[in-house]
């Protein structure tokens, strides 16, 4: 019976996601279309005759009703066809997305890995003795770091690493794809990822650290922690086995928010580093008024955000049964 | 004669607070013999929970000043770092906490929690620990323990959780169990069941128990000896059998008058104790209970009474004890 | 109090009164100085930020008594540019948050107080919009609506901030409306506007102010990001963001000029630290957590 209930709950949440996704896809479509400016004029130039403009609009289906256009677009997307770029001749939106996604995946995965690997032990150490030296120092410095915009961090990292230390393959535009066969290319890939990963990790670290620290301080006040100690467990065991998991719901939610916002919000870093990820292509498609690319990427971004949120939510439920039992 | 299992002498616990030192326990001495059940009774704020935690050695080192001595099996507990005490916790002394809703880890299955205390406390392997944990669930009377083994605390009722807490606390066969208000959060009918369970476990395992409670009714029938605490001190110490007939301290009398008793007729008046316990942040002169006591004299307000005995079995700290037949 | 456990019976008596602390006031003073300097900049005898100093003509000049932070590659005074650059950054950030707070806050108080289907729909809508990154919409609209002016920035960024403010203020209003004194006012027959102005707004404004301050900080950051994409105000106008974007091209030889980068950076980051610290402190001072929303 419990299993059936759980399956039903998952079913409900999946259908909620389906509804959200349809709203989001419609939203991205509308936003991409409602922005001022005529794509036909953008492509053909201001000097184009009304005749060529009309032909162009007809060719790309722009003269149809907006709802019909949306329906055409959505049905094509569901078949995996994102359409063609209207600026770059013969380039499909799908191919742009296909090359961009691995960049984002690697960037997000590695930066979050670094941030979490630093944040968990530091939060454990800080929360064990709140307001003592380590806690205060880490708290204040995390606060200052939180207030430094990512582009400022990048400028200084570039100056330090690429210019002063003259480390190769770390500057803007040095991105090469990862390769399973060539170790040299993979190491170049990692070098080119160094500065963006550090930059994004710094920002995420602060949010992980602050959330986990405050949750842990709350958890350590709980009776069950005292109970665990009174049963003779070591401090290390109490912290890692008893205190960490009940404190991790907000942490997992933070991870969801961080990852979700990096899918799109990494654009500043990607743009400055000239890395061909989703954010970089998105910004380019906006400035070039390449609306099929814009729509396609915005759709992928929105879908990823919804999925990441769903995953974080599921993981939180797995970690803390209180959520599913409605006691929290 | 064998020395008692637990000897507490002249114990003081003082918290350093932003508003000055707060003496929560002010010179408490008592002892618990092997296989004995002792009750510590007092209103909330009397320092009984702090006393229990200090006896266990669970008070944090920072912000707390301790003096006096707590000898468990001849080993000193006061002012020893947690790292040294840890080896005694669970196997020699264990604690059952007030609130079964919060004293179990909400995100871990109950079977695992008991098994973990066995793994840590006795050092047995995981598989064996799980088998023993299941046994313990049977012993504390959890229905269909195989199913409950993998349940989370939030899926159990309050009474069931307290049974799990007891199983977990007793898993490593401690010689002394401190039960801090073990039934306060529970329904009256469940309270009796839990106390019966504690009695049964105690009889089976030949352990000593300290029952800390605000409810004289709880200790009146289930203990061998009772200590009445007020404002951080023991004001009366007497065998449970003498509680109703031979208590001498006016505070004990007041507590008894405010507790309903089965044997009394239903129209018997219950009297609440007027006033509230003193603020221990301010220095006290005289008997701490004087302000609320109808027998108080100038002597009571100026001089602190020490525990004394006059013929009977009760030791009491009072200049104007209530009569033997009161 | 650090007794390590909440069930120790003495804790209730010894709760430490919350304080804002000296750092809070240092940050507040720094914010006041920066804002004031930006407002009165034309009248305090600063060198002109746009005119080249022909008397001591120097491009990429060093720090000196005449030019505290040195001069940039155009011979303009960097100190003056930092102070003046704050004007557009502050104008845009305060302006857009004011817009967002007025619209979002008013709508939220109204919706939450009235409740019913209006509240349900507007809340669902705002939550849905929040799921989508607002910065992208801002970039999209700005890039199709060049050239960027402070007014456009305020309008677009302000509108994009409405959903967040709406959610925050709605949560605070719901919490306030449930309080006994508000119910009591109802029972005594107080009129709705009176309850909103006398009871709800005083209860909601601390929360709103805390998020307003944090919002200002994030808009300043966003303006910088827009500058890096070339979407912020266009030359000759300049902001902290455009100063940084200019400077990052100029830190390489031969005409290397770190003064152009470091001073705007420092000023901006110190300002952001102060804002974030004050906002965060106020938020915990008034005990607002996202969990309550």
Short mmCIF file of N, CA, C and O in Angstrom, two decimals, chain C residues 126-222:
data_model
loop_
_atom_site.label_atom_id
_atom_site.label_comp_id
_atom_site.label_asym_id
_atom_site.label_seq_id
_atom_site.Cartn_x
_atom_site.Cartn_y
_atom_site.Cartn_z
N UNK C 126 3.04 34.39 -10.29
CA UNK C 126 4.34 34.93 -9.88
C UNK C 126 5.35 33.80 -9.66
O UNK C 126 6.52 33.92 -10.01
N UNK C 127 4.88 32.72 -9.05
CA UNK C 127 5.78 31.58 -8.81
C UNK C 127 6.29 31.03 -10.12
O UNK C 127 7.46 30.69 -10.28
N UNK C 128 5.37 30.95 -11.09
CA UNK C 128 5.73 30.42 -12.40
C UNK C 128 6.78 31.31 -13.06
O UNK C 128 7.78 30.82 -13.60
N UNK C 129 6.56 32.62 -13.00
CA UNK C 129 7.51 33.55 -13.62
C UNK C 129 8.86 33.45 -12.93
O UNK C 129 9.92 33.50 -13.58
N UNK C 130 8.82 33.28 -11.60
CA UNK C 130 10.07 33.19 -10.85
C UNK C 130 10.92 32.00 -11.28
O UNK C 130 12.14 32.02 -11.14
N UNK C 131 10.25 30.96 -11.79
CA UNK C 131 10.99 29.76 -12.19
C UNK C 131 11.90 30.05 -13.37
O UNK C 131 12.83 29.33 -13.65
N UNK C 132 11.61 31.14 -14.08
CA UNK C 132 12.38 31.45 -15.26
C UNK C 132 13.38 32.57 -14.95
O UNK C 132 13.05 33.52 -14.26
N UNK C 133 14.63 32.44 -15.40
CA UNK C 133 15.64 33.45 -15.04
C UNK C 133 15.30 34.83 -15.59
O UNK C 133 15.23 35.04 -16.80
N UNK C 134 15.10 35.77 -14.67
CA UNK C 134 14.69 37.11 -15.06
C UNK C 134 15.78 37.83 -15.84
O UNK C 134 15.48 38.61 -16.75
N UNK C 135 17.04 37.53 -15.51
CA UNK C 135 18.15 38.24 -16.15
C UNK C 135 18.11 38.04 -17.67
O UNK C 135 18.39 38.96 -18.44
N UNK C 136 17.69 36.83 -18.11
CA UNK C 136 17.66 36.57 -19.55
C UNK C 136 16.62 37.42 -20.24
O UNK C 136 16.86 37.96 -21.33
N UNK C 137 15.45 37.54 -19.60
CA UNK C 137 14.41 38.38 -20.20
C UNK C 137 14.90 39.82 -20.30
O UNK C 137 14.69 40.49 -21.31
N UNK C 138 15.60 40.27 -19.25
CA UNK C 138 16.13 41.64 -19.26
C UNK C 138 17.09 41.82 -20.43
O UNK C 138 17.00 42.79 -21.19
N UNK C 139 18.00 40.85 -20.60
CA UNK C 139 18.96 40.94 -21.70
C UNK C 139 18.24 40.96 -23.04
O UNK C 139 18.54 41.78 -23.92
N UNK C 140 17.28 40.06 -23.19
CA UNK C 140 16.57 39.96 -24.47
C UNK C 140 15.91 41.29 -24.81
O UNK C 140 16.07 41.81 -25.92
N UNK C 141 15.18 41.84 -23.84
CA UNK C 141 14.45 43.07 -24.14
C UNK C 141 15.41 44.23 -24.41
O UNK C 141 15.26 44.98 -25.36
N UNK C 142 16.46 44.33 -23.55
CA UNK C 142 17.41 45.43 -23.74
C UNK C 142 18.08 45.37 -25.11
O UNK C 142 18.27 46.39 -25.77
N UNK C 143 18.42 44.15 -25.55
CA UNK C 143 19.18 44.06 -26.79
C UNK C 143 18.32 44.44 -27.99
O UNK C 143 18.83 44.82 -29.03
N UNK C 144 17.00 44.33 -27.85
CA UNK C 144 16.13 44.75 -28.95
C UNK C 144 15.67 46.19 -28.81
O UNK C 144 14.90 46.67 -29.60
N UNK C 145 16.14 46.82 -27.73
CA UNK C 145 15.62 48.17 -27.45
C UNK C 145 16.78 49.12 -27.17
O UNK C 145 16.77 49.86 -26.24
N UNK C 146 17.78 49.03 -28.04
CA UNK C 146 18.93 49.89 -27.89
C UNK C 146 18.58 51.30 -28.37
O UNK C 146 17.67 51.44 -29.16
N UNK C 147 19.30 52.35 -27.96
CA UNK C 147 20.35 52.31 -26.96
C UNK C 147 19.79 52.32 -25.55
O UNK C 147 18.72 52.87 -25.32
N UNK C 148 20.53 51.73 -24.65
CA UNK C 148 20.06 51.64 -23.27
C UNK C 148 20.17 52.99 -22.58
O UNK C 148 21.17 53.67 -22.69
N UNK C 149 19.10 53.35 -21.88
CA UNK C 149 19.13 54.55 -21.05
C UNK C 149 18.81 54.13 -19.62
O UNK C 149 18.26 53.05 -19.41
N UNK C 150 19.18 54.97 -18.63
CA UNK C 150 18.84 54.62 -17.25
C UNK C 150 17.35 54.35 -17.09
O UNK C 150 16.95 53.44 -16.37
N UNK C 151 16.53 55.16 -17.79
CA UNK C 151 15.09 54.98 -17.66
C UNK C 151 14.65 53.58 -18.10
O UNK C 151 13.88 52.91 -17.43
N UNK C 152 15.18 53.14 -19.25
CA UNK C 152 14.83 51.80 -19.73
C UNK C 152 15.28 50.72 -18.75
O UNK C 152 14.56 49.76 -18.49
N UNK C 153 16.48 50.92 -18.22
CA UNK C 153 16.99 49.94 -17.24
C UNK C 153 16.06 49.86 -16.04
O UNK C 153 15.69 48.77 -15.59
N UNK C 154 15.69 51.03 -15.51
CA UNK C 154 14.81 51.04 -14.34
C UNK C 154 13.52 50.31 -14.66
O UNK C 154 13.05 49.45 -13.91
N UNK C 155 12.95 50.64 -15.82
CA UNK C 155 11.67 50.06 -16.20
C UNK C 155 11.77 48.54 -16.31
O UNK C 155 11.01 47.79 -15.69
N UNK C 156 12.74 48.06 -17.09
CA UNK C 156 12.82 46.63 -17.39
C UNK C 156 13.25 45.83 -16.17
O UNK C 156 12.63 44.84 -15.79
N UNK C 157 14.33 46.30 -15.52
CA UNK C 157 14.80 45.58 -14.34
C UNK C 157 13.75 45.64 -13.24
O UNK C 157 13.50 44.65 -12.53
N UNK C 158 13.12 46.79 -13.10
CA UNK C 158 12.08 46.94 -12.08
C UNK C 158 10.95 45.96 -12.28
O UNK C 158 10.52 45.27 -11.35
N UNK C 159 10.46 45.86 -13.51
CA UNK C 159 9.36 44.93 -13.78
C UNK C 159 9.81 43.49 -13.52
O UNK C 159 9.08 42.70 -12.94
N UNK C 160 11.05 43.20 -13.89
CA UNK C 160 11.51 41.82 -13.69
C UNK C 160 11.67 41.49 -12.21
O UNK C 160 11.71 40.32 -11.85
N UNK C 161 11.75 42.50 -11.36
CA UNK C 161 11.90 42.24 -9.92
C UNK C 161 10.58 42.08 -9.19
O UNK C 161 10.54 41.71 -8.02
N UNK C 162 9.47 42.39 -9.91
CA UNK C 162 8.16 42.36 -9.24
C UNK C 162 7.82 40.99 -8.63
O UNK C 162 7.41 40.92 -7.47
N UNK C 163 8.01 39.87 -9.36
CA UNK C 163 7.58 38.59 -8.79
C UNK C 163 8.23 38.26 -7.44
O UNK C 163 7.56 37.81 -6.52
N UNK C 164 9.52 38.53 -7.32
CA UNK C 164 10.21 38.20 -6.07
C UNK C 164 9.65 39.02 -4.91
O UNK C 164 9.29 38.49 -3.86
N UNK C 165 9.55 40.35 -5.13
CA UNK C 165 9.01 41.22 -4.09
C UNK C 165 7.58 40.79 -3.74
O UNK C 165 7.19 40.74 -2.58
N UNK C 166 6.82 40.44 -4.77
CA UNK C 166 5.45 40.02 -4.55
C UNK C 166 5.41 38.85 -3.57
O UNK C 166 4.66 38.84 -2.60
N UNK C 167 6.25 37.83 -3.86
CA UNK C 167 6.23 36.63 -3.02
C UNK C 167 6.63 36.95 -1.58
O UNK C 167 6.01 36.49 -0.63
N UNK C 168 7.68 37.76 -1.44
CA UNK C 168 8.17 38.08 -0.10
C UNK C 168 7.12 38.84 0.69
O UNK C 168 6.78 38.48 1.83
N UNK C 169 6.58 39.90 0.08
CA UNK C 169 5.62 40.74 0.79
C UNK C 169 4.33 39.96 1.06
O UNK C 169 3.72 40.09 2.12
N UNK C 170 3.95 39.11 0.12
CA UNK C 170 2.74 38.31 0.32
C UNK C 170 2.90 37.42 1.56
O UNK C 170 2.00 37.34 2.39
N UNK C 171 4.06 36.78 1.66
CA UNK C 171 4.31 35.92 2.82
C UNK C 171 4.22 36.71 4.12
O UNK C 171 3.55 36.28 5.07
N UNK C 172 4.85 37.88 4.13
CA UNK C 172 4.84 38.69 5.35
C UNK C 172 3.43 39.17 5.68
O UNK C 172 3.03 39.22 6.84
N UNK C 173 2.66 39.52 4.62
CA UNK C 173 1.30 39.99 4.85
C UNK C 173 0.43 38.88 5.42
O UNK C 173 -0.32 39.09 6.37
N UNK C 174 0.56 37.69 4.86
CA UNK C 174 -0.22 36.56 5.37
C UNK C 174 0.10 36.32 6.83
O UNK C 174 -0.80 36.10 7.65
N UNK C 175 1.40 36.39 7.17
CA UNK C 175 1.80 36.17 8.56
C UNK C 175 1.20 37.25 9.45
O UNK C 175 0.69 36.96 10.54
N UNK C 176 1.23 38.50 8.97
CA UNK C 176 0.73 39.60 9.79
C UNK C 176 -0.79 39.52 9.95
O UNK C 176 -1.32 39.78 11.03
N UNK C 177 -1.47 39.13 8.87
CA UNK C 177 -2.94 39.14 8.90
C UNK C 177 -3.47 38.09 9.88
O UNK C 177 -4.61 38.17 10.32
N UNK C 178 -2.64 37.11 10.19
CA UNK C 178 -3.08 36.06 11.12
C UNK C 178 -2.88 36.46 12.58
O UNK C 178 -3.32 35.76 13.47
N UNK C 179 -2.15 37.55 12.81
CA UNK C 179 -1.84 37.95 14.19
C UNK C 179 -3.11 38.36 14.94
O UNK C 179 -4.04 38.88 14.35
N UNK C 180 -3.09 38.18 16.25
CA UNK C 180 -4.28 38.46 17.06
C UNK C 180 -4.74 39.90 16.94
O UNK C 180 -5.92 40.19 16.84
N UNK C 181 -3.74 40.84 16.94
CA UNK C 181 -4.17 42.23 16.97
C UNK C 181 -4.88 42.65 15.70
O UNK C 181 -5.73 43.53 15.71
N UNK C 182 -4.52 41.98 14.57
CA UNK C 182 -5.23 42.30 13.34
C UNK C 182 -6.64 41.75 13.41
O UNK C 182 -7.61 42.42 13.05
N UNK C 183 -6.76 40.52 13.91
CA UNK C 183 -8.09 39.94 14.07
C UNK C 183 -8.92 40.80 15.01
O UNK C 183 -10.10 41.08 14.76
N UNK C 184 -8.27 41.28 16.07
CA UNK C 184 -8.98 42.11 17.04
C UNK C 184 -9.50 43.38 16.37
O UNK C 184 -10.64 43.79 16.60
N UNK C 185 -8.65 43.98 15.52
CA UNK C 185 -9.07 45.20 14.82
C UNK C 185 -10.29 44.92 13.96
O UNK C 185 -11.23 45.72 13.88
N UNK C 186 -10.27 43.74 13.31
CA UNK C 186 -11.41 43.32 12.50
C UNK C 186 -12.68 43.27 13.33
O UNK C 186 -13.71 43.80 12.96
N UNK C 187 -12.55 42.57 14.47
CA UNK C 187 -13.70 42.35 15.32
C UNK C 187 -14.27 43.68 15.78
O UNK C 187 -15.47 43.88 15.89
N UNK C 188 -13.36 44.66 16.03
CA UNK C 188 -13.84 45.96 16.48
C UNK C 188 -14.42 46.77 15.34
O UNK C 188 -14.79 47.92 15.51
N UNK C 189 -14.45 46.19 14.15
CA UNK C 189 -15.12 46.85 13.04
C UNK C 189 -14.28 47.86 12.30
O UNK C 189 -14.81 48.77 11.66
N UNK C 190 -12.95 47.74 12.37
CA UNK C 190 -12.10 48.68 11.64
C UNK C 190 -12.25 48.47 10.14
O UNK C 190 -12.44 47.34 9.68
N UNK C 191 -12.14 49.55 9.38
CA UNK C 191 -12.27 49.46 7.93
C UNK C 191 -10.99 48.88 7.32
O UNK C 191 -9.91 49.05 7.88
N UNK C 192 -11.15 48.27 6.13
CA UNK C 192 -10.00 47.63 5.49
C UNK C 192 -8.80 48.56 5.28
O UNK C 192 -7.70 48.21 5.66
N UNK C 193 -9.01 49.78 4.72
CA UNK C 193 -7.83 50.64 4.52
C UNK C 193 -7.13 50.94 5.85
O UNK C 193 -5.91 50.97 5.94
N UNK C 194 -7.93 51.12 6.89
CA UNK C 194 -7.36 51.43 8.19
C UNK C 194 -6.51 50.26 8.68
O UNK C 194 -5.39 50.44 9.15
N UNK C 195 -7.01 49.04 8.53
CA UNK C 195 -6.25 47.87 8.97
C UNK C 195 -4.96 47.76 8.17
O UNK C 195 -3.89 47.53 8.71
N UNK C 196 -5.08 47.97 6.84
CA UNK C 196 -3.88 47.85 6.01
C UNK C 196 -2.83 48.87 6.41
O UNK C 196 -1.66 48.54 6.61
N UNK C 197 -3.26 50.13 6.62
CA UNK C 197 -2.26 51.16 6.91
C UNK C 197 -1.78 51.13 8.36
O UNK C 197 -0.62 51.38 8.64
N UNK C 198 -2.68 50.80 9.27
CA UNK C 198 -2.30 50.86 10.69
C UNK C 198 -1.71 49.56 11.20
O UNK C 198 -0.94 49.56 12.15
N UNK C 199 -2.14 48.44 10.63
CA UNK C 199 -1.70 47.17 11.19
C UNK C 199 -0.78 46.39 10.25
O UNK C 199 0.27 45.90 10.65
N UNK C 200 -1.17 46.25 8.98
CA UNK C 200 -0.42 45.38 8.07
C UNK C 200 0.90 46.02 7.66
O UNK C 200 1.97 45.43 7.80
N UNK C 201 0.84 47.24 7.15
CA UNK C 201 2.06 47.86 6.62
C UNK C 201 3.16 47.99 7.68
O UNK C 201 4.30 47.64 7.42
N UNK C 202 2.82 48.44 8.91
CA UNK C 202 3.89 48.47 9.91
C UNK C 202 4.51 47.10 10.17
O UNK C 202 5.70 47.01 10.51
N UNK C 203 3.72 46.04 10.00
CA UNK C 203 4.27 44.71 10.25
C UNK C 203 5.09 44.20 9.08
O UNK C 203 5.98 43.39 9.23
N UNK C 204 4.76 44.68 7.87
CA UNK C 204 5.38 44.14 6.67
C UNK C 204 6.65 44.91 6.27
O UNK C 204 7.58 44.34 5.72
N UNK C 205 6.69 46.20 6.62
CA UNK C 205 7.76 47.01 6.03
C UNK C 205 9.17 46.55 6.39
O UNK C 205 10.07 46.63 5.53
N UNK C 206 9.43 46.05 7.62
CA UNK C 206 10.83 45.62 7.88
C UNK C 206 11.30 44.54 6.90
O UNK C 206 12.40 44.62 6.36
N UNK C 207 10.42 43.58 6.65
CA UNK C 207 10.74 42.54 5.68
C UNK C 207 11.00 43.14 4.31
O UNK C 207 11.99 42.83 3.64
N UNK C 208 10.11 44.02 3.91
CA UNK C 208 10.23 44.63 2.59
C UNK C 208 11.53 45.42 2.48
O UNK C 208 12.23 45.33 1.47
N UNK C 209 11.88 46.14 3.54
CA UNK C 209 13.11 46.94 3.51
C UNK C 209 14.33 46.03 3.38
O UNK C 209 15.24 46.28 2.57
N UNK C 210 14.34 44.94 4.15
CA UNK C 210 15.48 44.02 4.09
C UNK C 210 15.66 43.49 2.66
O UNK C 210 16.77 43.48 2.12
N UNK C 211 14.56 43.07 2.04
CA UNK C 211 14.68 42.52 0.69
C UNK C 211 14.95 43.61 -0.34
O UNK C 211 15.59 43.39 -1.35
N UNK C 212 14.46 44.83 -0.05
CA UNK C 212 14.76 45.96 -0.92
C UNK C 212 16.26 46.18 -0.99
O UNK C 212 16.84 46.31 -2.06
N UNK C 213 16.91 46.17 0.19
CA UNK C 213 18.36 46.41 0.24
C UNK C 213 19.12 45.31 -0.48
O UNK C 213 20.01 45.57 -1.29
N UNK C 214 18.74 44.06 -0.21
CA UNK C 214 19.40 42.95 -0.90
C UNK C 214 19.15 43.05 -2.41
O UNK C 214 20.03 42.74 -3.22
N UNK C 215 17.95 43.49 -2.77
CA UNK C 215 17.62 43.65 -4.18
C UNK C 215 18.47 44.72 -4.85
O UNK C 215 18.94 44.53 -5.97
N UNK C 216 18.68 45.84 -4.15
CA UNK C 216 19.52 46.90 -4.69
C UNK C 216 20.91 46.34 -5.01
O UNK C 216 21.46 46.57 -6.10
N UNK C 217 21.45 45.55 -4.07
CA UNK C 217 22.78 44.97 -4.30
C UNK C 217 22.77 44.09 -5.55
O UNK C 217 23.69 44.16 -6.37
N UNK C 218 21.73 43.28 -5.72
CA UNK C 218 21.78 42.38 -6.86
C UNK C 218 21.55 43.12 -8.17
O UNK C 218 22.06 42.71 -9.21
N UNK C 219 20.82 44.25 -8.13
CA UNK C 219 20.67 45.03 -9.37
C UNK C 219 21.99 45.68 -9.75
O UNK C 219 22.34 45.75 -10.93
N UNK C 220 22.74 46.15 -8.74
CA UNK C 220 24.05 46.73 -9.05
C UNK C 220 24.94 45.68 -9.74
O UNK C 220 25.60 45.95 -10.74
N UNK C 221 24.88 44.45 -9.21
CA UNK C 221 25.64 43.37 -9.84
C UNK C 221 25.14 43.11 -11.26
O UNK C 221 25.93 42.93 -12.19
N UNK C 222 23.83 43.11 -11.41
CA UNK C 222 23.25 42.84 -12.73
C UNK C 222 23.65 43.92 -13.73
O UNK C 222 23.99 43.63 -14.88
#
